[in-house]
Coordinates of C-alpha atoms in Angstrom, one line a residue:
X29 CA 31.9 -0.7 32.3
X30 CA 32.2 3.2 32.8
X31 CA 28.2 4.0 32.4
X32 CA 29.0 7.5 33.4
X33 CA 31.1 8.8 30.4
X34 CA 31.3 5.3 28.3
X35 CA 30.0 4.8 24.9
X36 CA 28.4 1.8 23.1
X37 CA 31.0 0.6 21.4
X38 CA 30.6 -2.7 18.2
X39 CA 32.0 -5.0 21.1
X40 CA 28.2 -4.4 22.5
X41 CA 26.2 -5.9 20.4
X42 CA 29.1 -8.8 18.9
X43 CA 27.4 -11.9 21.7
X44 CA 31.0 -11.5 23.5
X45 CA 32.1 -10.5 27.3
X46 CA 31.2 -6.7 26.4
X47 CA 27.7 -7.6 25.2
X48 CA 27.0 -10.2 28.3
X49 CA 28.0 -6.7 30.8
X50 CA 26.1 -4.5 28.9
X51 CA 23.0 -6.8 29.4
X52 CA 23.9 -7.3 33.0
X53 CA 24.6 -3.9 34.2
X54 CA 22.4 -2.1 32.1
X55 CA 19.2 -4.2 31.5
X56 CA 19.3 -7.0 33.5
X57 CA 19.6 -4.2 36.6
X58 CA 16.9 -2.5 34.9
X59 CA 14.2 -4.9 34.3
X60 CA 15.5 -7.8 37.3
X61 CA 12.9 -10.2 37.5
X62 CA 12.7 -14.5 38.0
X63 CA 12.6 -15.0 34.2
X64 CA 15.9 -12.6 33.2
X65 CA 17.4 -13.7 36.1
X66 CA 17.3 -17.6 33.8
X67 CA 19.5 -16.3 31.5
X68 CA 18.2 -18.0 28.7
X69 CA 17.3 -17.4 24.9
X70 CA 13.5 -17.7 25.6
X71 CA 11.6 -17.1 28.6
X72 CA 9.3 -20.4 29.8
X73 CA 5.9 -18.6 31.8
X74 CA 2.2 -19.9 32.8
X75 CA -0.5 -18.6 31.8
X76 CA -4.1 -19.0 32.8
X77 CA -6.7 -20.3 30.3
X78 CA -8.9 -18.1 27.6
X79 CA -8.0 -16.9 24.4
X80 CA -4.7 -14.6 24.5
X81 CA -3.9 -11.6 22.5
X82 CA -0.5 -10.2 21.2
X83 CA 0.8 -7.0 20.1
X84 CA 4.0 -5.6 18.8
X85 CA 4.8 -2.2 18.3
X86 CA 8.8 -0.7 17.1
X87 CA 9.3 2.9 19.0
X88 CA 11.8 5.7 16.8
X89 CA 10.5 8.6 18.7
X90 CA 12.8 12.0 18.4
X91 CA 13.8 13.6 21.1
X92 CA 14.7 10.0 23.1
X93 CA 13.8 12.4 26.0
X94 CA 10.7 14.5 26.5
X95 CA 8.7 16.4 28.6
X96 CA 6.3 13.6 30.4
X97 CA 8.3 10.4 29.7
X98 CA 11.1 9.1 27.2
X99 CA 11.3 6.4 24.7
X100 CA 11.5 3.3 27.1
X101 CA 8.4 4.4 29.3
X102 CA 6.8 5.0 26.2
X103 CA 8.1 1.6 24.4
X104 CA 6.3 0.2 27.5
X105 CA 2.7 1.8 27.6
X106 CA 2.2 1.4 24.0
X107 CA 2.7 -2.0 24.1
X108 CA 0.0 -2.2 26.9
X109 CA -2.1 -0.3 25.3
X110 CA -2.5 -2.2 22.0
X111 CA -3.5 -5.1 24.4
X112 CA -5.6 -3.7 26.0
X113 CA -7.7 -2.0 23.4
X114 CA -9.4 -5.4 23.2
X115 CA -9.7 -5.9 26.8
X116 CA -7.0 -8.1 27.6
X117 CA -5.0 -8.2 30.5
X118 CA -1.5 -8.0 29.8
X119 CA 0.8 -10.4 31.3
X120 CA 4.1 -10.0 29.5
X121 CA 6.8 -7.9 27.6
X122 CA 9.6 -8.5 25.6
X123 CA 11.9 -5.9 24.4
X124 CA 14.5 -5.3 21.4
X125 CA 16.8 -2.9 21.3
X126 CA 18.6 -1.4 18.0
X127 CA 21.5 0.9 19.7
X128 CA 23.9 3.3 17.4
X129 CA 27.4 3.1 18.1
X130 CA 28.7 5.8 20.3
X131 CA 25.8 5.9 22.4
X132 CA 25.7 7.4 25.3
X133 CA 25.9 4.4 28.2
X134 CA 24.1 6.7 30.7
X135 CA 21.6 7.6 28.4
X136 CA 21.0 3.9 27.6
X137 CA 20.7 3.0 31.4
X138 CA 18.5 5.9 31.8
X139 CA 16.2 4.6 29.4
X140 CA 16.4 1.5 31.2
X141 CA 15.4 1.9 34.3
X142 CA 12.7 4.4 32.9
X143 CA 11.3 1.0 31.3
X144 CA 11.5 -1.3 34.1
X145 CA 9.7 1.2 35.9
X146 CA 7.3 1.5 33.9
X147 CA 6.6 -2.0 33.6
X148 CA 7.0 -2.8 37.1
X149 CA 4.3 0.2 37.4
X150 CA 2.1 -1.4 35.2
X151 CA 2.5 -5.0 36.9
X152 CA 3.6 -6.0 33.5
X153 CA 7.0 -7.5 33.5
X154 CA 9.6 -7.3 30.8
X155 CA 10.7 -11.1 30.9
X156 CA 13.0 -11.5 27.7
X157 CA 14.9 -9.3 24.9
X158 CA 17.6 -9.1 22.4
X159 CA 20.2 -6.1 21.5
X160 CA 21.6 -5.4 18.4
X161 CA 24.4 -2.6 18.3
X162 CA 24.9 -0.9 14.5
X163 CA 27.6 1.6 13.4
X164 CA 27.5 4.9 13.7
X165 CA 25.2 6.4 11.2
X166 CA 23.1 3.8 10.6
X167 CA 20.5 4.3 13.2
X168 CA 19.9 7.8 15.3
X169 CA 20.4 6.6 18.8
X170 CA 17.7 4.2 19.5
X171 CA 15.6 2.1 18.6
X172 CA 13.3 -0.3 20.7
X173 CA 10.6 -2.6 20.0
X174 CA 8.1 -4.2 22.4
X175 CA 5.9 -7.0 21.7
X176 CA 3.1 -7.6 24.9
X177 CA 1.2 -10.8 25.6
X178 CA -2.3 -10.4 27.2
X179 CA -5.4 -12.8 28.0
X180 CA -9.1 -11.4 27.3
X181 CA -11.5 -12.4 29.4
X182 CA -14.2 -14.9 28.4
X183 CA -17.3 -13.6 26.6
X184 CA -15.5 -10.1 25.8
X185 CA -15.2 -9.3 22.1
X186 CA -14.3 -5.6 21.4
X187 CA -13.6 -4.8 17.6
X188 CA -13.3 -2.3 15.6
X189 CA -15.7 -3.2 13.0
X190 CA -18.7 -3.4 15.8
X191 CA -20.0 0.2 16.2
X192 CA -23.3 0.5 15.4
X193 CA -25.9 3.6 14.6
X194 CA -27.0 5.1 17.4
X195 CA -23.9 4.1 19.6
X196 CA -22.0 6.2 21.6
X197 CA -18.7 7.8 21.4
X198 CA -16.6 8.6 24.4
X199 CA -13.1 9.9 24.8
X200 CA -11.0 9.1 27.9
X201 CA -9.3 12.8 28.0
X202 CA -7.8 16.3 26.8
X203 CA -5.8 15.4 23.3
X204 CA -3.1 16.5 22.1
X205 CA -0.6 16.5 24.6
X206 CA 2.1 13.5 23.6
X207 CA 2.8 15.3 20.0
X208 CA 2.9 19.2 21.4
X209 CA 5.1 17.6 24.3
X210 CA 7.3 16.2 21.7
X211 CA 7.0 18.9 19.4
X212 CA 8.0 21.6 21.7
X213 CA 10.9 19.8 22.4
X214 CA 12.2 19.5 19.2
X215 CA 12.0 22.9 18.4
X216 CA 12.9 24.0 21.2
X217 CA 10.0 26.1 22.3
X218 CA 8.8 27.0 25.7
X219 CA 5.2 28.2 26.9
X220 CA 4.4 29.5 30.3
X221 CA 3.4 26.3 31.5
X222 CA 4.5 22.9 31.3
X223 CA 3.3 20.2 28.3
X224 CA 3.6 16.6 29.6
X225 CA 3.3 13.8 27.8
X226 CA 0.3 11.7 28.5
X227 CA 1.7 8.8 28.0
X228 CA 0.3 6.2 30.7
X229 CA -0.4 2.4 30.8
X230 CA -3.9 2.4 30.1
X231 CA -4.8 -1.5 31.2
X232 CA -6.5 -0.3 34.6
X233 CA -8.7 2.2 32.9
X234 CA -9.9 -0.5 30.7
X235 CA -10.6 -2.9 33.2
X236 CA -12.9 -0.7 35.2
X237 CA -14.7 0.4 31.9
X238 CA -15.2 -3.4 31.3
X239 CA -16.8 -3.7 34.9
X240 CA -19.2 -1.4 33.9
X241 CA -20.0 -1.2 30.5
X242 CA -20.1 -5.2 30.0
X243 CA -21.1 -6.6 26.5
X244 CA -22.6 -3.2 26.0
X245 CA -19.1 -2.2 24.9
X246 CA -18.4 -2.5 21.5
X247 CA -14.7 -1.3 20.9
X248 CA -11.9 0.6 22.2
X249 CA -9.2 2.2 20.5
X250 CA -5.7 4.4 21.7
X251 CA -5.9 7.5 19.6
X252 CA -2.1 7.5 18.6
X253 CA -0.5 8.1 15.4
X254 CA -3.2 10.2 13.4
X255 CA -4.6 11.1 16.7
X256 CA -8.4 11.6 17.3
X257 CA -9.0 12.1 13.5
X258 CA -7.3 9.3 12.1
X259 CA -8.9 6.4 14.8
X260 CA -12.4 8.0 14.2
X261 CA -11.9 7.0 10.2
X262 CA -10.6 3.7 10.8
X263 CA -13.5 2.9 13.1
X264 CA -16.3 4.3 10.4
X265 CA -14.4 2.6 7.7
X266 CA -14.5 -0.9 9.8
X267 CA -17.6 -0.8 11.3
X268 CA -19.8 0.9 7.8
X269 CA -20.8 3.8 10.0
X270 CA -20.6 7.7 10.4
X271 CA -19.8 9.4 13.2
X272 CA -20.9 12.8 14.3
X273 CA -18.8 14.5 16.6
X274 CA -19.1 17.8 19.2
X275 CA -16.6 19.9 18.7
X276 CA -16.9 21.8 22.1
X277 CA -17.6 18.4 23.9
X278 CA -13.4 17.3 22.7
X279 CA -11.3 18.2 26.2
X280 CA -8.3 19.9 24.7
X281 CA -6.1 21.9 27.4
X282 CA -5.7 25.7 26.1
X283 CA -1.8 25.6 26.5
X284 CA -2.1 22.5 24.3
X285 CA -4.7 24.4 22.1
X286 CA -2.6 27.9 22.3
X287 CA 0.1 25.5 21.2
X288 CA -0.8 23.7 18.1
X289 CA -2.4 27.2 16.4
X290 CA 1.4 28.7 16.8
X291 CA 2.6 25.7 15.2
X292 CA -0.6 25.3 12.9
X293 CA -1.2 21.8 14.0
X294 CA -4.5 20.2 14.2
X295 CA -5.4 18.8 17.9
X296 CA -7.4 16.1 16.3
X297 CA -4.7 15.1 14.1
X298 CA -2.2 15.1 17.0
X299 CA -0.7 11.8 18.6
X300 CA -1.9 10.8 22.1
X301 CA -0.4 7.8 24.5
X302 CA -2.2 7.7 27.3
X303 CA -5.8 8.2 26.3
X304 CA -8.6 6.4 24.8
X305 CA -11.8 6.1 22.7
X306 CA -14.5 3.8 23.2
X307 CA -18.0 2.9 21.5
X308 CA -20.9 1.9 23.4
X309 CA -24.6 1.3 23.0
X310 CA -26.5 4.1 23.8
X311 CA -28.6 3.0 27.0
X312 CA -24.9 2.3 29.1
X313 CA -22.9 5.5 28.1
X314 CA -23.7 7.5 31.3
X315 CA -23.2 4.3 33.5
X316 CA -19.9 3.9 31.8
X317 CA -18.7 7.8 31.5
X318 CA -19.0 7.8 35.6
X319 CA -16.6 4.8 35.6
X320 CA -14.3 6.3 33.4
X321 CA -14.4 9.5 35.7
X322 CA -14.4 7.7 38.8
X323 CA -10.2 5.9 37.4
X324 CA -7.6 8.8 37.8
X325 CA -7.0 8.4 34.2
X326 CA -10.3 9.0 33.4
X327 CA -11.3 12.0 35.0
X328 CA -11.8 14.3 32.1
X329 CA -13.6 11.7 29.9
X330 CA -16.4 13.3 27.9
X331 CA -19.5 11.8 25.5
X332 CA -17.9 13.6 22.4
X333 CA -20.5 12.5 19.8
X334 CA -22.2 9.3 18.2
X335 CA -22.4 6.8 15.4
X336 CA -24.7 7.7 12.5
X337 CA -26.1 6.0 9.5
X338 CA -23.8 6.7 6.5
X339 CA -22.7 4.7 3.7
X340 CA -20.0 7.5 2.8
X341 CA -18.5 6.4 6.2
X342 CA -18.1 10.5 6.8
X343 CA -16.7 11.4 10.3
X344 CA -18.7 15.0 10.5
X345 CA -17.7 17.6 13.2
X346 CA -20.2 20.4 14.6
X347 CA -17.9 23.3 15.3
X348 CA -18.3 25.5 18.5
X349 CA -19.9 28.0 16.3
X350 CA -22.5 26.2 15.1
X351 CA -21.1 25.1 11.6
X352 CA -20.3 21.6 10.4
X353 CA -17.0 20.0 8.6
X354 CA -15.5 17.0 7.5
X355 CA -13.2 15.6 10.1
X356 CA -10.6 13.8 7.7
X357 CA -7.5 11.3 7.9
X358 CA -3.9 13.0 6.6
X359 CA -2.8 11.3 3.5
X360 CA 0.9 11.6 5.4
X361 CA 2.1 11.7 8.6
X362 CA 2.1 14.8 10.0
X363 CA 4.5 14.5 12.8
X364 CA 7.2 12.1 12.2
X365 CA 9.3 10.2 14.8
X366 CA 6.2 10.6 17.6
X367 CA 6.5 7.4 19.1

């Protein structure tokens, strides 16, 4: 198989000779662990004992290749992250790939091996997948899925519907900085410095913040899709609260902020990957802020505002000038193909 200049072809994806060296060469190389190494339909693993969580997330993001990352580092963080929201630690990955005919082959193994670093980063194997090839037109490129096994630990139970008046609201990082990275690739605009991705694997983070915070932690959530603004409203609208947040107290980078007012883009509303939110009682919130500064993906964490009594379920923002608004959810999506 030429994976310099070759295509996908139908042959690919038809369970034949051409599918079984496209899985060899390309993902088997990739990903090359005990359980691939089987061969078989399923993948037989241990695990220890406690109550497991799952997650599954489908990845369509446009460009395939951005500043920061691509789609099969980002298939793998987001995977992890939805795990680990609840504070499980993920154990394993699977992986589904939907690949358009003509295909670039190098672009495919690219993506690869981007994933099975990422995994292999992330001490989170990918341990059994399918591929399905479609003709041309039917799908643009790629598409992959992940689906991510974790185990939470015993006596943890983080959910959105447990934020309380009076609880605290941190935020892990700067936003913004997936959606202008993707952004400024699609349309081709350059600033004079560099917009990376954040995307990350954020299941170390969360164990440290577990370490410290205990039972005094009530949720966590990965500000993606919607960004900041859209997780804020789910939270209020599970847990019956309000939330009152500090403008000047949000870490957004100024390229990142310079970025979205030429494009007339909200940072709140932009999609993030490799950061976090989490609600905790009042009386651990510093203990748990110098935890979350103390993990290099936590350095720039910030209290960013609280929970409040509200039965509109209102997330409120003080601007830097002193006013207030009403920090709302899009009724669309306003950047499509982000992840």
């Amino acid at each position: 198989m030429d994976l310099r200049n070759g295509r996908v072809d139908l042959s690919h994806g038809a369970g034949g000779r051409a599918m079984g060296q496209l899985i060899a060469e390309i993902f088997h190389a990739a990903f090359d662990n005990d359980w691939l190494r089987q061969g078989d339909d399923q993948s037989i693993f241990e695990t220890p004992r406690g109550r497991m969580a799952m997650t599954t997330d489908a990845f369509v993001v446009s460009p395939l290749f951005f500043p920061g990352g691509d789609i099969g580092s980002l298939a793998v963080h987001g995977a992890i992250n939805d795990v680990a929201m609840c504070g499980a630690r993920p154990l394993y990955l699977s992986a589904s790939f939907i690949i358009e005919e003509g295909f670039a082959l190098a672009d495919l193994a690219r993506i690869a091996q981007s994933m099975g670093a990422a995994s292999r980063d992330a001490g989170v194997p990918v341990i059994t997948g399918d591929t399905k090839v479609v003709e041309r037109g039917k799908a643009d490129g790629v598409f992959i899925t992940t689906a991510a096994v974790g185990l939470v630990p015993e006596g943890l139970e983080l959910s959105g519907d447990k934020a309380r008046p009076g609880d605290v609201l941190l935020l892990s990082g700067s936003i913004g900085d997936h959606g202008v990275a993707i952004m400024s690739k699609r349309e081709n605009l350059e600033f004079d410095c560099d917009i990376l991705s954040d995307s990350a694997a954020l299941h170390g983070l969360v164990a440290t913040m577990v370490a410290a915070a205990g039972s005094s932690l009530r949720l966590m959530r990965d500000p993606t899709r919607g960004g900041l603004a859209a997780t804020l409203n789910e939270i209020a609208q599970q847990s019956g609260v309000g939330f009152r947040i500090e403008e000047a107290a949000i870490p957004v980078r100024p390229e990142v902020a310079a970025a979205c007012h030429l494009l007339g883009l909200d940072p709140l509303n932009v999609a993030n990957e490799g950061k976090l939110v989490a609600v905790v009682s009042a009386d651990a919130a510093e203990t748990l802020l110098g935890a979350m500064r103390a993990h290099p993906l936590g350095r720039s964490a910030a209290i960013i505002g609280a929970a409040v009594e509200d039965d509109r379920r209102f997330v409120q923002m003080t601007s830097s000038f002193g006013g207030s608004r009403i920090v709302d959810w899009l009724a669309g999506e306003q950047l499509p193909r982000i992840c």
